[in-house]
Amino acid sequence: YRPQTDSLGFIIGVGVVGNLLISILLVKDKSLHRAPYYFLLDLCASDILRSAICFPFVFTSVKNGSAWTYGTLTCKVIAFLGVLSCFHTAFMLFCVSVTRYLAIAHHRFYTKRLTFWTCLAVICMVWT
């Protein structure tokens, strides 16, 4: 019995299901189609990517006694996706804090300029 595998399985399940439910809510509720919620939707997508793609490999590795059996290329790809997801989350949280600042300090600019397309451009820049 390995409690680590139970914990990782729980994290994977909650990560995928929870972020998927939040994503569905954000897409269906039209009142949430505003700048900070676009960024939250992108954060959910990033967490789903990490939970559904990276964590199962870690789960299997821990289950096998911390032995990586997938090869060097898979190791590099999974490590890259994990690091990309973590940095992406940090940069998106920064973008959310900037939008909150703009909403309070520069409300006119915020309401005129922070459109869907502006948010999409910011999201694309953060992913690159």
The first five atom37 places (N, CA, C, CB, O) and aatype in JSON, in Angstrom:
{
  "aatype": [18, 1, 14, 5, 16, 3, 15, 10, 7, 13, 9, 9, 7, 19, 7, 19, 19, 7, 2, 10, 10, 9, 15, 9, 10, 10, 19, 11, 3, 11, 15, 10, 8, 1, 0, 14, 18, 18, 13, 10, 10, 3, 10, 4, 0, 15, 3, 9, 10, 1, 15, 0, 9, 4, 13, 14, 13, 19, 13, 16, 15, 19, 11, 2, 7, 15, 0, 17, 16, 18, 7, 16, 10, 16, 4, 11, 19, 9, 0, 13, 10, 7, 19, 10, 15, 4, 13, 8, 16, 0, 13, 12, 10, 13, 4, 19, 15, 19, 16, 1, 18, 10, 0, 9, 0, 8, 8, 1, 13, 18, 16, 11, 1, 10, 16, 13, 17, 16, 4, 10, 0, 19, 9, 4, 12, 19, 17, 16],
  "atom_mask": [
    [1, 1, 1, 1, 1],
    [1, 1, 1, 1, 1],
    [1, 1, 1, 1, 1],
    [1, 1, 1, 1, 1],
    [1, 1, 1, 1, 1],
    [1, 1, 1, 1, 1],
    [1, 1, 1, 1, 1],
    [1, 1, 1, 1, 1],
    [1, 1, 1, 0, 1],
    [1, 1, 1, 1, 1],
    [1, 1, 1, 1, 1],
    [1, 1, 1, 1, 1],
    [1, 1, 1, 0, 1],
    [1, 1, 1, 1, 1],
    [1, 1, 1, 0, 1],
    [1, 1, 1, 1, 1],
    [1, 1, 1, 1, 1],
    [1, 1, 1, 0, 1],
    [1, 1, 1, 1, 1],
    [1, 1, 1, 1, 1],
    [1, 1, 1, 1, 1],
    [1, 1, 1, 1, 1],
    [1, 1, 1, 1, 1],
    [1, 1, 1, 1, 1],
    [1, 1, 1, 1, 1],
    [1, 1, 1, 1, 1],
    [1, 1, 1, 1, 1],
    [1, 1, 1, 1, 1],
    [1, 1, 1, 1, 1],
    [1, 1, 1, 1, 1],
    [1, 1, 1, 1, 1],
    [1, 1, 1, 1, 1],
    [1, 1, 1, 1, 1],
    [1, 1, 1, 1, 1],
    [1, 1, 1, 1, 1],
    [1, 1, 1, 1, 1],
    [1, 1, 1, 1, 1],
    [1, 1, 1, 1, 1],
    [1, 1, 1, 1, 1],
    [1, 1, 1, 1, 1],
    [1, 1, 1, 1, 1],
    [1, 1, 1, 1, 1],
    [1, 1, 1, 1, 1],
    [1, 1, 1, 1, 1],
    [1, 1, 1, 1, 1],
    [1, 1, 1, 1, 1],
    [1, 1, 1, 1, 1],
    [1, 1, 1, 1, 1],
    [1, 1, 1, 1, 1],
    [1, 1, 1, 1, 1],
    [1, 1, 1, 1, 1],
    [1, 1, 1, 1, 1],
    [1, 1, 1, 1, 1],
    [1, 1, 1, 1, 1],
    [1, 1, 1, 1, 1],
    [1, 1, 1, 1, 1],
    [1, 1, 1, 1, 1],
    [1, 1, 1, 1, 1],
    [1, 1, 1, 1, 1],
    [1, 1, 1, 1, 1],
    [1, 1, 1, 1, 1],
    [1, 1, 1, 1, 1],
    [1, 1, 1, 1, 1],
    [1, 1, 1, 1, 1],
    [1, 1, 1, 0, 1],
    [1, 1, 1, 1, 1],
    [1, 1, 1, 1, 1],
    [1, 1, 1, 1, 1],
    [1, 1, 1, 1, 1],
    [1, 1, 1, 1, 1],
    [1, 1, 1, 0, 1],
    [1, 1, 1, 1, 1],
    [1, 1, 1, 1, 1],
    [1, 1, 1, 1, 1],
    [1, 1, 1, 1, 1],
    [1, 1, 1, 1, 1],
    [1, 1, 1, 1, 1],
    [1, 1, 1, 1, 1],
    [1, 1, 1, 1, 1],
    [1, 1, 1, 1, 1],
    [1, 1, 1, 1, 1],
    [1, 1, 1, 0, 1],
    [1, 1, 1, 1, 1],
    [1, 1, 1, 1, 1],
    [1, 1, 1, 1, 1],
    [1, 1, 1, 1, 1],
    [1, 1, 1, 1, 1],
    [1, 1, 1, 1, 1],
    [1, 1, 1, 1, 1],
    [1, 1, 1, 1, 1],
    [1, 1, 1, 1, 1],
    [1, 1, 1, 1, 1],
    [1, 1, 1, 1, 1],
    [1, 1, 1, 1, 1],
    [1, 1, 1, 1, 1],
    [1, 1, 1, 1, 1],
    [1, 1, 1, 1, 1],
    [1, 1, 1, 1, 1],
    [1, 1, 1, 1, 1],
    [1, 1, 1, 1, 1],
    [1, 1, 1, 1, 1],
    [1, 1, 1, 1, 1],
    [1, 1, 1, 1, 1],
    [1, 1, 1, 1, 1],
    [1, 1, 1, 1, 1],
    [1, 1, 1, 1, 1],
    [1, 1, 1, 1, 1],
    [1, 1, 1, 1, 1],
    [1, 1, 1, 1, 1],
    [1, 1, 1, 1, 1],
    [1, 1, 1, 1, 1],
    [1, 1, 1, 1, 1],
    [1, 1, 1, 1, 1],
    [1, 1, 1, 1, 1],
    [1, 1, 1, 1, 1],
    [1, 1, 1, 1, 1],
    [1, 1, 1, 1, 1],
    [1, 1, 1, 1, 1],
    [1, 1, 1, 1, 1],
    [1, 1, 1, 1, 1],
    [1, 1, 1, 1, 1],
    [1, 1, 1, 1, 1],
    [1, 1, 1, 1, 1],
    [1, 1, 1, 1, 1],
    [1, 1, 1, 1, 1],
    [1, 1, 1, 1, 1],
    [1, 1, 1, 1, 1],
    [1, 1, 1, 1, 1]
  ],
  "atom_positions": [
    [[0.84, -1.2, 0.0], [0.0, 0.0, 0.0], [0.87, 1.25, 0.0], [-0.95, 0.01, 1.22], [1.76, 1.39, 0.85]],
    [[0.63, 2.15, -0.95], [1.38, 3.4, -1.04], [0.4, 4.56, -0.92], [2.18, 3.49, -2.38], [-0.42, 4.78, -1.81]],
    [[0.48, 5.32, 0.18], [-0.42, 6.47, 0.31], [-0.15, 7.56, -0.73], [-0.3, 7.06, 1.7], [-1.03, 8.36, -1.03]],
    [[1.07, 7.58, -1.28], [1.39, 8.58, -2.3], [0.52, 8.4, -3.54], [2.87, 8.51, -2.68], [0.08, 9.37, -4.15]],
    [[0.28, 7.15, -3.91], [-0.53, 6.91, -5.11], [-1.98, 7.31, -4.88], [-0.45, 5.44, -5.53], [-2.65, 7.81, -5.79]],
    [[-2.48, 7.09, -3.66], [-3.84, 7.53, -3.35], [-3.94, 9.05, -3.44], [-4.27, 7.05, -1.96], [-4.89, 9.59, -4.0]],
    [[-2.94, 9.73, -2.88], [-2.94, 11.2, -2.9], [-2.85, 11.72, -4.33], [-1.77, 11.75, -2.06], [-3.58, 12.64, -4.7]],
    [[-1.95, 11.14, -5.12], [-1.81, 11.59, -6.51], [-3.07, 11.3, -7.32], [-0.61, 10.91, -7.17], [-3.48, 12.11, -8.14]],
    [[-3.68, 10.15, -7.09], [-4.93, 9.84, -7.77], [-6.03, 10.83, -7.42], [0.0, 0.0, 0.0], [-6.8, 11.24, -8.28]],
    [[-6.09, 11.2, -6.15], [-7.07, 12.19, -5.7], [-6.8, 13.54, -6.34], [-7.06, 12.31, -4.17], [-7.73, 14.22, -6.78]],
    [[-5.53, 13.95, -6.39], [-5.15, 15.24, -6.99], [-5.5, 15.25, -8.48], [-3.64, 15.51, -6.79], [-6.01, 16.25, -8.99]],
    [[-5.23, 14.16, -9.17], [-5.56, 14.08, -10.6], [-7.06, 14.2, -10.8], [-5.04, 12.75, -11.21], [-7.52, 14.97, -11.64]],
    [[-7.83, 13.44, -10.03], [-9.29, 13.47, -10.17], [-9.88, 14.83, -9.87], [0.0, 0.0, 0.0], [-10.68, 15.35, -10.65]],
    [[-9.5, 15.42, -8.75], [-10.02, 16.73, -8.38], [-9.54, 17.79, -9.36], [-9.6, 17.1, -6.94], [-10.29, 18.7, -9.71]],
    [[-8.29, 17.68, -9.8], [-7.75, 18.65, -10.74], [-8.49, 18.67, -12.06], [0.0, 0.0, 0.0], [-8.82, 19.73, -12.59]],
    [[-8.76, 17.5, -12.6], [-9.46, 17.43, -13.89], [-10.94, 17.79, -13.74], [-9.31, 16.03, -14.5], [-11.45, 18.64, -14.46]],
    [[-11.61, 17.14, -12.8], [-13.06, 17.35, -12.65], [-13.37, 18.77, -12.18], [-13.65, 16.33, -11.66], [-14.25, 19.43, -12.73]],
    [[-12.65, 19.24, -11.18], [-12.9, 20.59, -10.65], [-12.67, 21.67, -11.69], [0.0, 0.0, 0.0], [-13.5, 22.57, -11.84]],
    [[-11.56, 21.6, -12.39], [-11.27, 22.61, -13.41], [-12.21, 22.5, -14.6], [-9.83, 22.49, -13.87], [-12.55, 23.51, -15.22]],
    [[-12.64, 21.3, -14.92], [-13.6, 21.12, -16.0], [-14.95, 21.74, -15.63], [-13.77, 19.63, -16.33], [-15.59, 22.38, -16.46]],
    [[-15.39, 21.54, -14.39], [-16.65, 22.14, -13.94], [-16.58, 23.66, -13.94], [-17.0, 21.64, -12.53], [-17.53, 24.33, -14.36]],
    [[-15.47, 24.21, -13.47], [-15.3, 25.67, -13.49], [-15.29, 26.18, -14.92], [-14.0, 26.08, -12.75], [-15.88, 27.22, -15.21]],
    [[-14.62, 25.46, -15.81], [-14.57, 25.87, -17.22], [-15.97, 25.88, -17.84], [-13.66, 24.94, -18.02], [-16.32, 26.82, -18.55]],
    [[-16.75, 24.86, -17.56], [-18.12, 24.81, -18.1], [-18.94, 25.97, -17.57], [-18.79, 23.47, -17.73], [-19.68, 26.6, -18.32]],
    [[-18.81, 26.25, -16.28], [-19.54, 27.37, -15.68], [-19.14, 28.69, -16.34], [-19.27, 27.44, -14.17], [-20.0, 29.51, -16.65]],
    [[-17.84, 28.9, -16.55], [-17.37, 30.15, -17.15], [-17.83, 30.3, -18.59], [-15.85, 30.21, -17.08], [-18.11, 31.42, -19.03]],
    [[-17.93, 29.21, -19.32], [-18.36, 29.29, -20.72], [-19.86, 29.51, -20.82], [-17.96, 28.01, -21.47], [-20.32, 30.28, -21.66]],
    [[-20.64, 28.85, -19.97], [-22.1, 28.93, -20.07], [-22.68, 30.22, -19.52], [-22.72, 27.78, -19.35], [-23.67, 30.72, -20.06]],
    [[-22.1, 30.78, -18.48], [-22.65, 31.98, -17.84], [-22.14, 33.22, -18.57], [-22.27, 32.03, -16.33], [-20.96, 33.57, -18.45]],
    [[-23.01, 33.88, -19.3], [-22.62, 35.05, -20.11], [-22.16, 36.23, -19.25], [-23.79, 35.49, -20.99], [-21.38, 37.06, -19.72]],
    [[-22.62, 36.31, -18.01], [-22.19, 37.42, -17.15], [-20.73, 37.29, -16.73], [-23.08, 37.5, -15.91], [-20.13, 38.24, -16.23]],
    [[-20.15, 36.11, -16.94], [-18.74, 35.89, -16.61], [-17.82, 36.04, -17.81], [-18.57, 34.51, -16.0], [-16.66, 35.65, -17.75]],
    [[-18.33, 36.59, -18.9], [-17.5, 36.8, -20.09], [-16.84, 38.17, -20.0], [-18.35, 36.68, -21.38], [-17.15, 39.09, -20.76]],
    [[-15.91, 38.26, -19.05], [-15.14, 39.49, -18.84], [-13.69, 39.12, -18.59], [-15.71, 40.32, -17.64], [-13.36, 37.96, -18.4]],
    [[-12.83, 40.14, -18.6], [-11.38, 39.93, -18.59], [-10.87, 38.96, -17.52], [-10.71, 41.24, -18.41], [-10.21, 37.98, -17.88]],
    [[-11.14, 39.17, -16.25], [-10.53, 38.25, -15.28], [-11.01, 36.81, -15.43], [-10.81, 38.73, -13.88], [-10.29, 35.87, -15.1]],
    [[-12.22, 36.64, -15.93], [-12.76, 35.3, -16.09], [-12.19, 34.6, -17.33], [-14.27, 35.35, -16.18], [-12.1, 33.37, -17.35]],
    [[-11.81, 35.37, -18.36], [-11.09, 34.76, -19.49], [-9.76, 34.2, -19.0], [-10.87, 35.8, -20.63], [-9.35, 33.11, -19.39]],
    [[-9.09, 34.97, -18.14], [-7.82, 34.51, -17.6], [-8.02, 33.29, -16.69], [-7.12, 35.64, -16.83], [-7.2, 32.38, -16.69]],
    [[-9.1, 33.29, -15.93], [-9.41, 32.14, -15.08], [-9.68, 30.9, -15.92], [-10.61, 32.44, -14.17], [-9.27, 29.8, -15.57]],
    [[-10.38, 31.07, -17.04], [-10.64, 29.96, -17.94], [-9.33, 29.4, -18.49], [-11.56, 30.4, -19.1], [-9.17, 28.19, -18.62]],
    [[-8.41, 30.28, -18.81], [-7.11, 29.83, -19.3], [-6.32, 29.12, -18.2], [-6.3, 31.02, -19.83], [-5.64, 28.13, -18.47]],
    [[-6.42, 29.59, -16.97], [-5.78, 28.9, -15.85], [-6.37, 27.5, -15.67], [-5.95, 29.71, -14.55], [-5.64, 26.55, -15.38]],
    [[-7.67, 27.38, -15.83], [-8.31, 26.06, -15.75], [-7.78, 25.13, -16.84], [-9.84, 26.19, -15.87], [-7.51, 23.96, -16.59]],
    [[-7.63, 25.66, -18.05], [-7.1, 24.85, -19.16], [-5.68, 24.38, -18.86], [-7.13, 25.65, -20.48], [-5.33, 23.24, -19.13]],
    [[-4.87, 25.27, -18.31], [-3.5, 24.91, -17.95], [-3.48, 23.84, -16.86], [-2.74, 26.15, -17.48], [-2.68, 22.9, -16.94]],
    [[-4.34, 23.96, -15.87], [-4.39, 22.96, -14.8], [-4.91, 21.63, -15.31], [-5.26, 23.46, -13.66], [-4.45, 20.57, -14.87]],
    [[-5.86, 21.66, -16.23], [-6.36, 20.41, -16.82], [-5.23, 19.74, -17.6], [-7.59, 20.67, -17.74], [-5.06, 18.52, -17.53]],
    [[-4.47, 20.53, -18.35], [-3.33, 19.99, -19.1], [-2.35, 19.3, -18.16], [-2.61, 21.11, -19.87], [-1.92, 18.18, -18.42]],
    [[-2.0, 19.96, -17.07], [-1.04, 19.38, -16.13], [-1.63, 18.16, -15.43], [-0.61, 20.42, -15.09], [-0.95, 17.14, -15.28]],
    [[-2.89, 18.25, -15.01], [-3.5, 17.13, -14.28], [-3.76, 15.92, -15.17], [-4.8, 17.58, -13.65], [-3.61, 14.78, -14.71]],
    [[-4.13, 16.15, -16.41], [-4.49, 15.03, -17.29], [-3.3, 14.45, -18.05], [-5.53, 15.48, -18.28], [-3.33, 13.29, -18.44]],
    [[-2.26, 15.26, -18.26], [-1.13, 14.77, -19.06], [0.1, 14.49, -18.2], [-0.78, 15.78, -20.14], [0.7, 13.42, -18.33]],
    [[0.48, 15.41, -17.34], [1.72, 15.25, -16.57], [1.56, 14.32, -15.37], [2.21, 16.6, -16.11], [2.37, 13.42, -15.16]],
    [[0.52, 14.55, -14.58], [0.37, 13.8, -13.34], [0.2, 12.29, -13.52], [-0.8, 14.33, -12.59], [0.7, 11.54, -12.68]],
    [[-0.5, 11.8, -14.56], [-0.58, 10.34, -14.7], [0.79, 9.67, -14.88], [-1.47, 9.99, -15.88], [0.99, 8.55, -14.41]],
    [[1.71, 10.33, -15.56], [3.05, 9.77, -15.69], [3.76, 9.74, -14.34], [3.88, 10.58, -16.7], [4.44, 8.77, -14.02]],
    [[3.6, 10.8, -13.57], [4.19, 10.84, -12.23], [3.54, 9.77, -11.35], [4.02, 12.25, -11.58], [4.23, 9.09, -10.59]],
    [[2.23, 9.63, -11.46], [1.49, 8.62, -10.71], [2.04, 7.22, -10.99], [-0.01, 8.67, -11.05], [2.31, 6.46, -10.06]],
    [[2.21, 6.9, -12.26], [2.72, 5.58, -12.64], [4.16, 5.4, -12.18], [2.62, 5.38, -14.14], [4.56, 4.31, -11.76]],
    [[4.94, 6.45, -12.27], [6.33, 6.39, -11.83], [6.41, 6.12, -10.33], [7.06, 7.69, -12.17], [7.21, 5.29, -9.89]],
    [[5.6, 6.81, -9.55], [5.59, 6.59, -8.09], [5.09, 5.19, -7.78], [4.71, 7.65, -7.39], [5.59, 4.53, -6.87]],
    [[4.1, 4.74, -8.53], [3.55, 3.39, -8.33], [4.6, 2.32, -8.61], [2.32, 3.18, -9.22], [4.58, 1.25, -8.0]],
    [[5.51, 2.6, -9.55], [6.57, 1.64, -9.9], [7.82, 1.83, -9.06], [6.92, 1.78, -11.37], [8.89, 1.37, -9.46]],
    [[7.71, 2.49, -7.93], [8.88, 2.68, -7.07], [9.79, 3.79, -7.53], [0.0, 0.0, 0.0], [11.01, 3.69, -7.38]],
    [[9.23, 4.82, -8.09], [9.96, 6.0, -8.59], [10.89, 5.67, -9.74], [10.75, 6.64, -7.47], [11.91, 6.33, -9.93]],
    [[10.56, 4.65, -10.51], [11.35, 4.3, -11.69], [10.63, 4.83, -12.93], [11.55, 2.75, -11.79], [9.43, 4.6, -13.11]],
    [[11.37, 5.55, -13.77], [10.8, 6.1, -15.01], [11.01, 5.08, -16.11], [11.46, 7.48, -15.38], [12.14, 4.75, -16.46]],
    [[9.92, 4.58, -16.66], [10.01, 3.51, -17.66], [9.57, 3.96, -19.05], [9.17, 2.34, -17.23], [9.38, 3.12, -19.93]],
    [[9.42, 5.26, -19.26], [8.85, 5.74, -20.52], [9.88, 6.22, -21.53], [7.91, 6.85, -20.23], [9.51, 6.52, -22.67]],
    [[11.12, 6.31, -21.17], [12.13, 6.76, -22.11], [12.51, 8.21, -21.91], [0.0, 0.0, 0.0], [11.82, 8.97, -21.22]],
    [[13.62, 8.58, -22.52], [14.18, 9.92, -22.33], [13.32, 11.01, -22.96], [15.57, 9.98, -22.91], [13.1, 12.05, -22.34]],
    [[12.83, 10.78, -24.17], [12.03, 11.8, -24.85], [10.75, 12.1, -24.07], [11.68, 11.35, -26.27], [10.39, 13.27, -23.89]],
    [[10.07, 11.07, -23.62], [8.85, 11.28, -22.84], [9.16, 12.02, -21.55], [8.17, 9.94, -22.52], [8.38, 12.88, -21.14]],
    [[10.26, 11.7, -20.93], [10.67, 12.4, -19.71], [10.85, 13.88, -19.97], [11.97, 11.8, -19.15], [10.38, 14.72, -19.2]],
    [[11.52, 14.21, -21.06], [11.76, 15.62, -21.39], [10.47, 16.34, -21.73], [12.74, 15.73, -22.55], [10.27, 17.49, -21.33]],
    [[9.58, 15.69, -22.48], [8.31, 16.32, -22.87], [7.44, 16.56, -21.64], [7.56, 15.44, -23.89], [6.87, 17.64, -21.49]],
    [[7.32, 15.56, -20.77], [6.5, 15.7, -19.57], [7.09, 16.75, -18.64], [6.36, 14.35, -18.84], [6.35, 17.55, -18.06]],
    [[8.4, 16.76, -18.49], [9.04, 17.78, -17.65], [8.82, 19.18, -18.24], [10.56, 17.5, -17.51], [8.54, 20.12, -17.5]],
    [[8.94, 19.31, -19.55], [8.7, 20.59, -20.2], [7.27, 21.06, -19.98], [8.99, 20.5, -21.7], [7.04, 22.23, -19.65]],
    [[6.3, 20.17, -20.17], [4.89, 20.54, -19.98], [4.6, 20.93, -18.53], [3.98, 19.39, -20.41], [3.82, 21.85, -18.28]],
    [[5.21, 20.23, -17.59], [5.02, 20.57, -16.18], [5.58, 21.93, -15.84], [0.0, 0.0, 0.0], [4.92, 22.72, -15.16]],
    [[6.79, 22.22, -16.31], [7.4, 23.53, -16.04], [6.65, 24.62, -16.78], [8.89, 23.52, -16.46], [6.43, 25.7, -16.22]],
    [[6.26, 24.37, -18.03], [5.48, 25.34, -18.8], [4.19, 25.69, -18.07], [5.17, 24.8, -20.2], [3.81, 26.86, -17.98]],
    [[3.52, 24.68, -17.56], [2.27, 24.91, -16.85], [2.48, 25.73, -15.59], [1.61, 23.57, -16.5], [1.67, 26.61, -15.28]],
    [[3.54, 25.46, -14.86], [3.81, 26.23, -13.62], [4.14, 27.68, -13.93], [4.97, 25.59, -12.84], [3.6, 28.58, -13.28]],
    [[5.0, 27.93, -14.9], [5.33, 29.32, -15.25], [4.12, 30.03, -15.85], [6.51, 29.35, -16.24], [3.9, 31.21, -15.59]],
    [[3.35, 29.3, -16.64], [2.15, 29.89, -17.22], [1.2, 30.34, -16.12], [1.45, 28.88, -18.15], [0.63, 31.43, -16.2]],
    [[1.02, 29.51, -15.11], [0.15, 29.86, -13.99], [0.65, 31.12, -13.28], [0.07, 28.7, -12.99], [-0.15, 32.0, -12.95]],
    [[1.95, 31.2, -13.06], [2.5, 32.39, -12.39], [2.27, 33.65, -13.23], [4.01, 32.21, -12.14], [1.87, 34.68, -12.69]],
    [[2.51, 33.57, -14.53], [2.32, 34.75, -15.38], [0.84, 35.12, -15.5], [2.9, 34.49, -16.77], [0.51, 36.3, -15.55]],
    [[-0.04, 34.13, -15.55], [-1.48, 34.43, -15.63], [-1.98, 35.07, -14.35], [-2.28, 33.16, -15.93], [-2.81, 35.97, -14.4]],
    [[-1.49, 34.62, -13.21], [-1.88, 35.26, -11.96], [-1.4, 36.71, -11.92], [-1.32, 34.48, -10.75], [-2.07, 37.58, -11.36]],
    [[-0.24, 36.96, -12.5], [0.23, 38.34, -12.62], [-0.72, 39.15, -13.5], [1.66, 38.38, -13.21], [-1.06, 40.29, -13.18]],
    [[-1.16, 38.57, -14.61], [-2.11, 39.26, -15.51], [-3.43, 39.54, -14.8], [-2.36, 38.43, -16.77], [-4.02, 40.6, -14.99]],
    [[-3.9, 38.6, -14.0], [-5.13, 38.82, -13.25], [-4.94, 39.98, -12.28], [-5.55, 37.55, -12.48], [-5.83, 40.82, -12.14]],
    [[-3.8, 40.04, -11.61], [-3.57, 41.14, -10.67], [-3.48, 42.48, -11.4], [-2.28, 40.89, -9.86], [-3.94, 43.49, -10.87]],
    [[-2.91, 42.5, -12.59], [-2.85, 43.75, -13.36], [-4.25, 44.17, -13.79], [-1.93, 43.58, -14.6], [-4.58, 45.36, -13.73]],
    [[-5.08, 43.23, -14.21], [-6.44, 43.61, -14.6], [-7.24, 44.11, -13.41], [-7.17, 42.41, -15.24], [-8.06, 45.02, -13.56]],
    [[-7.02, 43.55, -12.25], [-7.71, 44.04, -11.05], [-7.25, 45.45, -10.72], [-7.46, 43.09, -9.85], [-8.06, 46.3, -10.33]],
    [[-5.95, 45.72, -10.88], [-5.43, 47.07, -10.65], [-6.06, 48.05, -11.65], [-3.89, 47.09, -10.77], [-6.49, 49.13, -11.27]],
    [[-6.1, 47.66, -12.93], [-6.68, 48.53, -13.95], [-8.16, 48.78, -13.7], [-6.48, 47.92, -15.34], [-8.66, 49.88, -13.94]],
    [[-8.87, 47.77, -13.23], [-10.3, 47.93, -12.96], [-10.55, 48.95, -11.85], [-10.93, 46.59, -12.59], [-11.56, 49.64, -11.86]],
    [[-9.63, 49.04, -10.91], [-9.8, 49.96, -9.79], [-9.2, 51.33, -10.09], [-9.17, 49.38, -8.52], [-9.85, 52.35, -9.9]],
    [[-7.97, 51.35, -10.55], [-7.25, 52.62, -10.71], [-7.56, 53.33, -12.02], [-5.77, 52.38, -10.61], [-7.54, 54.56, -12.07]],
    [[-7.83, 52.6, -13.08], [-8.06, 53.18, -14.4], [-9.3, 52.55, -15.02], [-6.81, 52.98, -15.33], [-9.22, 51.84, -16.02]],
    [[-10.42, 52.82, -14.42], [-11.66, 52.14, -14.8], [-12.07, 52.42, -16.25], [-12.78, 52.57, -13.87], [-12.54, 51.51, -16.94]],
    [[-11.91, 53.64, -16.72], [-12.29, 53.95, -18.11], [-11.45, 53.17, -19.11], [-12.16, 55.45, -18.38], [-11.96, 52.61, -20.07]],
    [[-10.15, 53.15, -18.86], [-9.26, 52.38, -19.73], [-9.65, 50.9, -19.7], [-7.78, 52.56, -19.31], [-9.71, 50.24, -20.73]],
    [[-9.92, 50.41, -18.5], [-10.27, 49.0, -18.32], [-11.53, 48.63, -19.11], [-10.48, 48.69, -16.84], [-11.54, 47.62, -19.81]],
    [[-12.57, 49.44, -19.01], [-13.83, 49.1, -19.68], [-13.74, 49.26, -21.2], [-14.95, 49.96, -19.14], [-14.41, 48.54, -21.93]],
    [[-12.91, 50.2, -21.67], [-12.8, 50.42, -23.12], [-11.83, 49.46, -23.79], [-12.35, 51.85, -23.39], [-12.12, 48.94, -24.88]],
    [[-10.71, 49.21, -23.17], [-9.62, 48.5, -23.84], [-9.5, 47.01, -23.53], [-8.35, 49.15, -23.51], [-8.95, 46.26, -24.33]],
    [[-9.99, 46.59, -22.39], [-9.81, 45.18, -22.03], [-10.97, 44.35, -22.57], [-9.7, 45.02, -20.5], [-11.86, 43.94, -21.83]],
    [[-10.95, 44.12, -23.88], [-11.99, 43.36, -24.56], [-11.58, 41.89, -24.64], [-12.26, 43.93, -25.98], [-10.51, 41.5, -24.17]],
    [[-12.44, 41.1, -25.23], [-12.13, 39.68, -25.43], [-10.85, 39.51, -26.24], [-13.3, 38.97, -26.13], [-10.01, 38.68, -25.91]],
    [[-10.71, 40.31, -27.29], [-9.55, 40.17, -28.18], [-8.26, 40.59, -27.48], [-9.74, 41.0, -29.44], [-7.2, 39.99, -27.72]],
    [[-8.33, 41.59, -26.63], [-7.15, 41.99, -25.87], [-6.75, 40.87, -24.92], [-7.42, 43.29, -25.08], [-5.57, 40.54, -24.79]],
    [[-7.73, 40.3, -24.25], [-7.45, 39.19, -23.34], [-6.89, 37.99, -24.09], [-8.72, 38.79, -22.58], [-5.97, 37.33, -23.6]],
    [[-7.43, 37.7, -25.26], [-6.93, 36.6, -26.06], [-5.47, 36.84, -26.48], [-7.8, 36.4, -27.31], [-4.66, 35.91, -26.47]],
    [[-5.15, 38.07, -26.83], [-3.76, 38.41, -27.18], [-2.84, 38.23, -25.98], [-3.67, 39.85, -27.71], [-1.74, 37.7, -26.13]],
    [[-3.28, 38.65, -24.81], [-2.47, 38.49, -23.59], [-2.28, 37.0, -23.29], [-3.14, 39.2, -22.38], [-1.18, 36.58, -22.95]],
    [[-3.34, 36.22, -23.42], [-3.24, 34.78, -23.17], [-2.26, 34.13, -24.14], [-4.64, 34.12, -23.29], [-1.46, 33.28, -23.74]],
    [[-2.32, 34.51, -25.41], [-1.38, 33.96, -26.4], [0.06, 34.35, -26.08], [-1.74, 34.44, -27.81], [0.98, 33.54, -26.22]],
    [[0.25, 35.59, -25.64], [1.6, 36.03, -25.27], [2.12, 35.26, -24.06], [1.62, 37.53, -24.98], [3.3, 34.92, -24.0]],
    [[1.26, 34.99, -23.11], [1.69, 34.25, -21.92], [2.06, 32.81, -22.28], [0.6, 34.27, -20.84], [3.0, 32.26, -21.72]],
    [[1.32, 32.2, -23.2], [1.65, 30.83, -23.6], [2.97, 30.76, -24.36], [0.53, 30.25, -24.45], [3.66, 29.74, -24.34]],
    [[3.32, 31.86, -25.04], [4.59, 31.83, -25.78], [5.64, 32.38, -24.9], [4.52, 32.62, -27.09], [6.8, 32.46, -25.3]]
  ]
}
